[in-house]
XYZ file of C-alpha atoms in Angstrom:
409
model
C -3.171 -57.131 -4.869
C -6.678 -55.810 -5.552
C -9.053 -53.801 -3.356
C -12.855 -54.041 -3.360
C -15.423 -51.779 -1.752
C -17.597 -54.023 0.430
C -20.537 -54.206 2.792
C -22.777 -51.300 3.655
C -21.211 -48.913 1.177
C -22.170 -51.169 -1.743
C -25.612 -51.862 -0.334
C -26.433 -48.203 0.273
C -25.075 -47.175 -3.119
C -27.462 -49.601 -4.812
C -30.337 -48.356 -2.642
C -29.544 -44.755 -3.545
C -28.838 -43.895 0.107
C -26.010 -41.718 1.449
C -22.853 -43.719 2.104
C -21.499 -42.984 5.580
C -18.534 -45.366 5.808
C -16.480 -46.985 3.075
C -14.795 -50.281 3.960
C -12.489 -52.228 1.690
C -11.275 -55.800 1.365
C -7.827 -56.445 -0.053
C -7.280 -59.704 -1.960
C -3.859 -61.168 -2.770
C -1.741 -59.196 -0.323
C 0.063 -59.484 3.007
C 0.496 -57.196 6.014
C 4.074 -56.436 5.031
C 3.060 -55.396 1.524
C 0.410 -52.998 2.842
C 2.768 -51.507 5.418
C 5.378 -50.980 2.687
C 2.816 -48.897 0.791
C 2.236 -46.623 3.783
C -0.887 -48.253 5.227
C -1.161 -48.003 9.011
C -2.096 -51.210 10.810
C -4.806 -50.813 13.484
C -6.284 -54.311 13.808
C -5.201 -56.434 16.752
C -7.043 -59.726 16.112
C -6.550 -59.584 12.358
C -4.865 -57.088 10.049
C -6.916 -53.972 9.371
C -5.182 -50.980 7.869
C -5.887 -47.303 7.342
C -5.267 -45.932 3.861
C -2.358 -43.446 3.952
C -4.461 -40.677 2.389
C -8.199 -41.369 2.832
C -7.835 -43.095 6.240
C -10.554 -45.529 5.147
C -10.306 -49.085 6.510
C -8.729 -51.803 4.396
C -8.926 -55.373 5.715
C -7.117 -58.369 4.287
C -9.483 -60.985 2.885
C -10.062 -63.566 5.589
C -12.005 -66.631 6.625
C -13.433 -67.521 10.019
C -13.760 -70.910 11.693
C -15.930 -71.530 14.728
C -13.663 -72.478 17.628
C -15.660 -71.641 20.741
C -18.929 -70.317 22.109
C -20.598 -67.000 21.413
C -19.716 -64.195 19.064
C -16.016 -64.160 20.036
C -15.350 -67.859 19.514
C -13.772 -67.674 16.073
C -10.356 -68.392 14.622
C -9.517 -65.895 11.879
C -7.285 -66.912 8.989
C -5.909 -64.627 6.306
C -3.496 -65.097 3.450
C -3.024 -63.949 -0.159
C -4.837 -67.143 -1.203
C -8.167 -66.214 0.412
C -10.624 -65.256 -2.316
C -13.127 -62.421 -2.307
C -16.020 -64.902 -2.348
C -14.606 -66.700 0.695
C -14.410 -63.391 2.537
C -17.958 -62.407 1.566
C -19.311 -65.808 2.585
C -18.631 -65.100 6.278
C -20.903 -62.035 6.322
C -24.322 -61.959 7.935
C -26.900 -60.934 5.325
C -26.828 -61.223 1.549
C -27.391 -57.485 1.135
C -24.162 -56.947 3.099
C -22.213 -59.570 1.155
C -21.611 -57.694 -2.092
C -18.468 -56.013 -3.361
C -17.620 -53.419 -5.990
C -14.372 -53.135 -7.949
C -12.707 -49.904 -9.008
C -14.639 -49.945 -12.296
C -17.996 -50.046 -10.515
C -18.703 -53.705 -11.294
C -20.710 -55.555 -8.631
C -19.474 -58.876 -7.277
C -22.550 -60.644 -5.907
C -22.029 -64.369 -5.246
C -24.999 -64.680 -2.862
C -27.685 -62.758 -4.793
C -27.697 -59.783 -2.483
C -28.775 -57.448 -5.282
C -31.864 -59.551 -5.896
C -32.691 -59.479 -2.189
C -32.339 -55.693 -2.257
C -34.866 -55.565 -5.060
C -37.166 -58.034 -3.275
C -36.699 -56.124 0.008
C -35.528 -59.214 1.896
C -33.135 -59.576 4.805
C -31.714 -63.065 4.251
C -28.770 -64.849 5.871
C -25.819 -65.727 3.655
C -25.288 -69.257 4.962
C -25.898 -71.582 7.901
C -22.768 -70.069 9.454
C -25.092 -67.231 10.488
C -26.125 -69.264 13.538
C -22.535 -69.393 14.804
C -22.694 -65.752 15.914
C -25.653 -64.799 18.182
C -24.884 -61.108 17.758
C -26.251 -61.454 14.228
C -29.747 -61.882 15.670
C -29.536 -58.358 17.068
C -27.912 -57.002 13.912
C -30.687 -58.423 11.751
C -33.280 -56.808 14.010
C -31.376 -53.521 13.748
C -31.367 -53.687 9.952
C -35.103 -54.305 10.136
C -35.397 -51.048 12.099
C -33.222 -49.262 9.556
C -34.981 -50.423 6.406
C -38.580 -51.124 7.462
C -39.708 -47.840 5.930
C -38.421 -49.110 2.583
C -40.524 -52.267 2.861
C -37.804 -54.701 3.954
C -38.824 -57.915 5.717
C -36.822 -60.782 7.151
C -36.935 -63.860 4.910
C -38.926 -66.747 6.356
C -35.958 -69.095 6.353
C -33.928 -66.538 8.296
C -36.728 -66.111 10.824
C -36.802 -69.887 11.281
C -33.042 -70.035 11.741
C -33.089 -67.246 14.328
C -35.938 -68.884 16.237
C -33.914 -72.074 16.413
C -30.906 -70.127 17.703
C -33.080 -68.643 20.425
C -34.427 -72.076 21.401
C -30.866 -73.382 21.593
C -29.951 -70.667 24.104
C -27.376 -69.025 21.811
C -28.232 -65.505 23.011
C -27.153 -66.356 26.563
C -23.534 -65.875 25.461
C -24.051 -62.192 24.631
C -22.507 -59.801 27.148
C -24.376 -56.734 28.357
C -22.083 -54.270 26.606
C -22.745 -55.757 23.173
C -26.486 -55.919 23.778
C -26.486 -52.243 24.743
C -24.327 -51.338 21.749
C -26.809 -52.861 19.312
C -29.856 -51.534 21.169
C -28.533 -47.977 21.354
C -27.798 -48.014 17.621
C -31.231 -49.464 16.879
C -32.926 -46.704 18.873
C -31.639 -44.089 16.432
C -32.688 -45.957 13.293
C -35.685 -44.597 11.404
C -38.113 -47.180 12.838
C -36.657 -48.265 16.207
C -39.888 -49.963 17.248
C -39.218 -52.553 14.519
C -36.081 -53.677 16.370
C -38.125 -54.712 19.379
C -41.025 -56.058 17.304
C -38.573 -58.287 15.472
C -36.953 -59.550 18.665
C -40.394 -60.206 20.133
C -41.485 -62.100 17.013
C -38.484 -64.438 17.022
C -38.621 -64.986 20.792
C -35.365 -63.151 21.520
C -36.736 -60.210 23.514
C -37.298 -62.356 26.599
C -33.592 -63.204 26.524
C -32.098 -59.748 26.088
C -34.701 -57.489 27.729
C -37.216 -59.605 29.697
C -38.586 -56.576 31.570
C -39.771 -55.118 28.272
C -40.989 -58.460 26.971
C -43.226 -58.847 30.021
C -45.212 -55.717 29.113
C -46.864 -57.450 26.168
C -50.267 -58.735 27.163
C -50.542 -56.479 30.225
C -53.880 -54.607 29.933
C -54.462 -50.900 30.576
C -57.625 -48.852 31.026
C -59.179 -48.440 27.580
C -60.297 -44.872 28.316
C -56.681 -43.685 28.405
C -55.159 -46.450 26.296
C -57.403 -47.518 23.400
C -54.641 -49.906 22.292
C -55.013 -51.622 25.723
C -51.803 -53.710 25.520
C -48.935 -52.050 27.414
C -46.282 -53.503 25.119
C -48.014 -52.144 22.027
C -48.357 -48.736 23.698
C -44.671 -48.713 24.602
C -43.557 -49.272 21.012
C -46.052 -46.695 19.726
C -44.598 -44.197 22.198
C -41.075 -45.021 21.013
C -42.196 -44.424 17.433
C -43.521 -40.993 18.416
C -40.351 -40.131 20.303
C -38.212 -41.025 17.285
C -40.229 -38.579 15.172
C -39.158 -35.845 17.599
C -35.535 -36.736 18.316
C -32.570 -39.047 17.778
C -31.320 -38.542 21.343
C -30.600 -41.960 22.846
C -31.396 -40.867 26.403
C -34.876 -39.680 25.417
C -35.613 -42.697 23.251
C -34.521 -45.178 25.902
C -36.451 -43.401 28.644
C -39.572 -43.482 26.471
C -39.069 -47.206 25.964
C -38.749 -47.764 29.716
C -41.360 -45.357 31.074
C -43.958 -48.053 31.830
C -41.757 -50.990 32.878
C -43.447 -50.933 36.282
C -46.766 -51.995 34.762
C -45.466 -55.549 34.374
C -45.235 -55.629 38.177
C -48.825 -54.535 38.826
C -50.752 -57.049 40.988
C -53.274 -58.937 38.875
C -56.146 -58.118 41.221
C -56.039 -54.366 40.417
C -55.670 -54.604 36.634
C -56.254 -52.767 34.330
C -55.412 -50.011 36.859
C -51.709 -49.478 37.501
C -51.547 -47.509 40.735
C -47.936 -47.120 41.844
C -46.366 -48.277 38.587
C -44.244 -45.123 38.493
C -42.289 -45.951 41.634
C -42.012 -49.662 40.918
C -40.778 -48.926 37.400
C -38.192 -46.396 38.577
C -36.916 -48.784 41.246
C -36.691 -51.577 38.674
C -34.697 -49.364 36.310
C -32.270 -48.436 39.074
C -31.656 -52.142 39.590
C -31.389 -53.400 36.016
C -29.448 -50.445 34.594
C -26.345 -51.611 36.442
C -26.551 -55.232 35.356
C -27.376 -54.229 31.767
C -24.485 -51.720 31.731
C -26.547 -48.743 30.556
C -24.661 -45.419 30.497
C -25.209 -43.338 33.639
C -26.997 -40.477 31.853
C -29.334 -42.903 30.084
C -30.189 -44.723 33.305
C -30.790 -41.441 35.156
C -33.278 -40.083 32.625
C -34.986 -43.481 32.345
C -35.532 -43.494 36.080
C -36.784 -39.894 36.154
C -39.263 -40.440 33.321
C -40.571 -43.643 34.865
C -40.990 -42.009 38.275
C -42.429 -38.659 37.238
C -44.150 -38.943 33.838
C -47.622 -38.877 35.375
C -46.610 -35.762 37.327
C -46.021 -34.065 33.989
C -49.330 -35.293 32.595
C -51.132 -33.817 35.645
C -49.021 -30.647 35.751
C -51.977 -28.223 35.681
C -53.420 -29.871 38.793
C -50.196 -29.982 40.792
C -49.580 -27.687 43.747
C -46.751 -25.155 43.309
C -44.724 -27.008 45.946
C -45.057 -30.260 43.993
C -43.953 -28.593 40.768
C -40.957 -27.032 42.493
C -39.972 -30.399 43.942
C -40.327 -31.966 40.492
C -38.015 -29.364 38.953
C -35.483 -29.919 41.720
C -35.635 -33.712 41.466
C -35.069 -33.519 37.707
C -32.002 -31.317 38.236
C -33.595 -28.724 35.982
C -32.041 -25.724 37.722
C -28.513 -27.051 37.173
C -29.220 -28.555 33.749
C -32.295 -27.012 32.076
C -31.888 -29.360 29.121
C -32.889 -32.237 31.412
C -36.404 -30.855 31.624
C -36.569 -30.638 27.832
C -35.525 -34.280 27.493
C -37.960 -35.355 30.190
C -40.873 -33.539 28.567
C -40.108 -34.933 25.113
C -40.431 -38.446 26.519
C -43.623 -37.535 28.397
C -45.164 -36.084 25.252
C -44.299 -39.284 23.355
C -46.061 -41.275 26.080
C -49.277 -39.349 25.464
C -49.018 -39.486 21.677
C -48.121 -43.171 21.692
C -51.757 -44.166 22.109
C -54.227 -45.157 19.426
C -55.997 -42.003 18.245
C -53.778 -39.717 20.345
C -50.948 -39.419 17.817
C -51.584 -35.720 17.096
C -52.586 -34.746 20.624
C -50.948 -31.536 21.825
C -49.018 -31.484 25.100
C -49.437 -28.026 26.682
C -48.034 -29.318 29.960
C -44.572 -29.029 28.443
C -44.854 -25.277 27.832
C -46.325 -24.775 31.299
C -43.530 -26.584 33.118
C -40.886 -24.788 31.078
C -42.488 -21.453 31.979
C -42.435 -22.472 35.635
C -38.740 -23.305 35.370
C -37.992 -19.984 33.666
C -39.885 -18.034 36.323
C -38.124 -19.881 39.143
C -34.690 -19.541 37.554
C -34.993 -15.753 37.645
C -35.032 -15.870 41.444
C -31.558 -15.308 42.913
C -30.122 -14.766 46.374
C -28.920 -11.201 45.741
C -32.068 -9.240 46.703
C -32.495 -11.264 49.881
C -28.891 -10.689 50.883
C -29.410 -6.958 50.351
C -32.394 -7.200 52.694
C -30.095 -8.546 55.387
C -31.044 -12.217 55.284
C -28.366 -14.752 56.090
C -27.766 -18.484 55.912
C -30.831 -20.691 55.997
C -33.143 -17.683 55.750
C -31.874 -16.957 52.233
C -32.800 -20.442 51.028
C -36.237 -20.192 52.630
C -36.851 -16.828 50.967
C -35.829 -18.186 47.543
C -38.156 -21.138 48.065
C -41.149 -18.938 48.940
C -40.514 -16.591 46.023
C -40.316 -19.519 43.596
C -43.611 -20.857 44.903
C -45.177 -17.435 44.362
C -43.914 -17.262 40.797
C -45.221 -20.728 39.998
C -48.610 -19.644 41.364
C -48.515 -16.539 39.189
C -47.591 -18.614 36.127
C -50.496 -20.961 36.776
C -52.906 -18.052 37.255
C -51.729 -16.418 34.031
C -52.393 -19.621 32.073
C -55.902 -19.948 33.509
C -56.675 -16.384 32.516
């Protein structure tokens, strides 16, 4: 029995990056032998064990044979006879197919170390095409390592494009697509995930509503980059500089989905794209299995982002309605998330990257002023029932007006 550190831990060690998770492969052992040493079995489909002290994962060396469609159609085989190289050969990319022994020696049968040095994301073998989820994983690694200069090898791009043409991505279920997308959003360069999927032709399969934004023109005065798809990814890039919150990042990505629905005869204007985008999100969020909180903020940002942009010109009643519709009085943090996405929308335009967004401070001041209004003084004045709510409403309008006047002065 011998254990080897494998996968991301080896890769990140060689890149000089922090190692988050340490996974191990055990060669020459059986489930009974590991259990006798105090390892706790947690794997259902194949034996994975937790170390009795470190609780790190130890998996028996295994092979996989394609036995069905999609990313679940595999028969897993394990035995003491399976070699380390056989186990590594089933992995996706060469940079993830290295191992390290307890003396620090690197086992690298597929030249992963060289690909690290050359900054290449390259598939290990033709078996890559047996698992469509690897298309999304490769795009996610592109988002993770783009800032280090990594690119997908040409032969891997060609293989992925062929997988897309063959309809392999149709077997992916919504939950797995969301899992990869949500992880990609928090990588250092999330826009690269979607650029990669667009380049290989996969975006139209997993997120057609986003794919359709590319090529849709916008008014050059407000969008020097013109193309709505390009703007969307620039906005996502700006949002990621400000936060790693998945709700904010996803809502930034989806804020202009309605522009793909704009009638051709009114382009490059997009009157009404806010409502059409919000309605679209309400529909697709269910079929794409987005978490409820993510879908809610996506819909709010799509519906109201231009309200925020025009905040200084809005009537007090419109601002109060906006705050209510966002649920800001019950959850003030919702306004903060909303405004972060709106700011990213403005800064995600060519030449606007450093543009300030004073609307955010203004709307937060309006919320603060309104939140200070309570029912107590009106109850003391003898008001009851509906009259209390009307009095609170009028006082909040007055305070918004005062806040606006103070800013002008």
